[in-house]
Short mmCIF file of C-alpha atoms in Angstrom, two decimals:
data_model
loop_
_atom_site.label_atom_id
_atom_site.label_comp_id
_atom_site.label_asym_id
_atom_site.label_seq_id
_atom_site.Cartn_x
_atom_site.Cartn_y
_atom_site.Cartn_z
CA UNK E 1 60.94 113.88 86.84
CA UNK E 2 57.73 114.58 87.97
CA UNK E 3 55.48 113.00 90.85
CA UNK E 4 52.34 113.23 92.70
CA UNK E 5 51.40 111.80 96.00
CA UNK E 6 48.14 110.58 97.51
CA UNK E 7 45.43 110.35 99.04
CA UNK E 8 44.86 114.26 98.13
CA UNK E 9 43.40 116.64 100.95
CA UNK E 10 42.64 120.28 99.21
CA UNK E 11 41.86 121.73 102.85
CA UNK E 12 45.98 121.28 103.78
CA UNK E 13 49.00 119.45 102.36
CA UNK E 14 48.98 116.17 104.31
CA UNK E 15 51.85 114.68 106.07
CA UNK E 16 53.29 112.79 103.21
CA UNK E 17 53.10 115.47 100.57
CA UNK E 18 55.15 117.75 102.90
CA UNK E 19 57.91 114.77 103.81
CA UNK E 20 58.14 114.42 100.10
CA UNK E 21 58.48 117.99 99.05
CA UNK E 22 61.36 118.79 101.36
CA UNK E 23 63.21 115.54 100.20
CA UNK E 24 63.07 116.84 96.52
CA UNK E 25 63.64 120.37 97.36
CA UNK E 26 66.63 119.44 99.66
CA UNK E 27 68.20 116.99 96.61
CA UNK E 28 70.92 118.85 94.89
CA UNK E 29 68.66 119.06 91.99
CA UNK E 30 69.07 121.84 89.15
CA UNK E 31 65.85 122.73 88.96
CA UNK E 32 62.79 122.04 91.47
CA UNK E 33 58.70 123.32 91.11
CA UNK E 34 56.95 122.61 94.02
CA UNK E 35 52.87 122.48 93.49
CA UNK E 36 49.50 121.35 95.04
CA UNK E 37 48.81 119.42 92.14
CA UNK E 38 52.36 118.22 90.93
CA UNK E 39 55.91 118.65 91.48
CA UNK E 40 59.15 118.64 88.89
CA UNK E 41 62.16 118.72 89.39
CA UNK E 42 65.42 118.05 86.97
CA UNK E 43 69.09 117.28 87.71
CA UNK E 44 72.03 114.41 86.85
CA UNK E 45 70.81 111.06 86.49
CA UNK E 46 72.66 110.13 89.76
CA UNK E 47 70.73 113.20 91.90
CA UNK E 48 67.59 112.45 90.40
CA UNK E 49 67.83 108.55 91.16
CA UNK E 50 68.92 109.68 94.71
CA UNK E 51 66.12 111.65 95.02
CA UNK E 52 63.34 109.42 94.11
CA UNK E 53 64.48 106.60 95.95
CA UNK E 54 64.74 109.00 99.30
CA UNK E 55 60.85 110.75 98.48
CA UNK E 56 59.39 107.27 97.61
CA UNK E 57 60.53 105.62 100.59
CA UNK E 58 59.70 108.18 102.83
CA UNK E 59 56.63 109.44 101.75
CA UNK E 60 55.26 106.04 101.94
CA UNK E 61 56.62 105.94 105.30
CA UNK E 62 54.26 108.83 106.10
CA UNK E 63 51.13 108.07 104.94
CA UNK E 64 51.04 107.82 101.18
CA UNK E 65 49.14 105.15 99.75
CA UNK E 66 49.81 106.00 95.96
CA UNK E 67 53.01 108.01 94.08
CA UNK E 68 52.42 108.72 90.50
CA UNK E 69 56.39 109.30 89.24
CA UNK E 70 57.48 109.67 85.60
CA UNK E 71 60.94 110.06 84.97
CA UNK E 72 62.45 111.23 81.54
CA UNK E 73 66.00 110.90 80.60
CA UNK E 74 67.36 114.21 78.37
CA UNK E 75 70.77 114.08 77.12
CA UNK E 76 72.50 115.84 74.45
CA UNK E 77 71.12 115.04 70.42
CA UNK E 78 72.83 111.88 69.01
CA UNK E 79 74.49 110.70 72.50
CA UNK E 80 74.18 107.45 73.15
CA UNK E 81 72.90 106.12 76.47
CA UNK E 82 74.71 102.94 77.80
CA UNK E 83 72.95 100.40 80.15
CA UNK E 84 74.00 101.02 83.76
CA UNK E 85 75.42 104.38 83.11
CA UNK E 86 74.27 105.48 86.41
CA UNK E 87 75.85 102.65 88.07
CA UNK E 88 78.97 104.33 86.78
#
C-alpha cells in the first residue's frame, strides 16, 4: 500500500502525519518506508486491511483533511483470488 496525508507542512511533520506513521510502523507489516512525501508499506492482506483502517481513522481524527491510499494486491502467478478472502 501506499498513502499520503494532508494538508502538507514542509517546516515539521504535522500532528496527523506523525499519528499515522506510528500506526503503520507499529502494524505487523513485512515491510514499512516511512517518508516526507509518501509512505509504503507491504504485508498479508489481513495486516494490511488492519492497518489502513487503524491510520485512516485516526489520522483523520488528528487533523487530516485528505489521505491519498492505493492499495495493490500481489499474490503468487496464476493464483486465483476469491471474493471475501480476507473475510476468511
Amino acid at each position: 500500500m501506499e498513502f499520503t496525508t494532508e494538508p502538507f507542512d514542509l517546516d515539521e511533520a504535522p500532528p496527523h502525519a506523525l499519528v499515522a506513521r506510528d500506526v503503520i510502523q507499529g502494524a505487523p507489516l513485512d515491510a514499512v518506508d516511512v517518508g516526507p512525501f509518501g509512505n509504503t508499506a507491504e504485508g498479508d492482506v489481513d495486516a494490511v486491511l488492519t492497518a489502513v483502517d487503524a491510520m485512516l481513522r485516526q489520522s483523520l481524527g488528528a487533523g487530516a483533511t485528505r489521505v491519498s491510499l492505493q492499495v495493490n494486491v500481489i499474490g503468487e502467478p496464476g493464483e486465483p483470488r476469491e471474493p471475501g478472502e480476507a473475510d476468511k
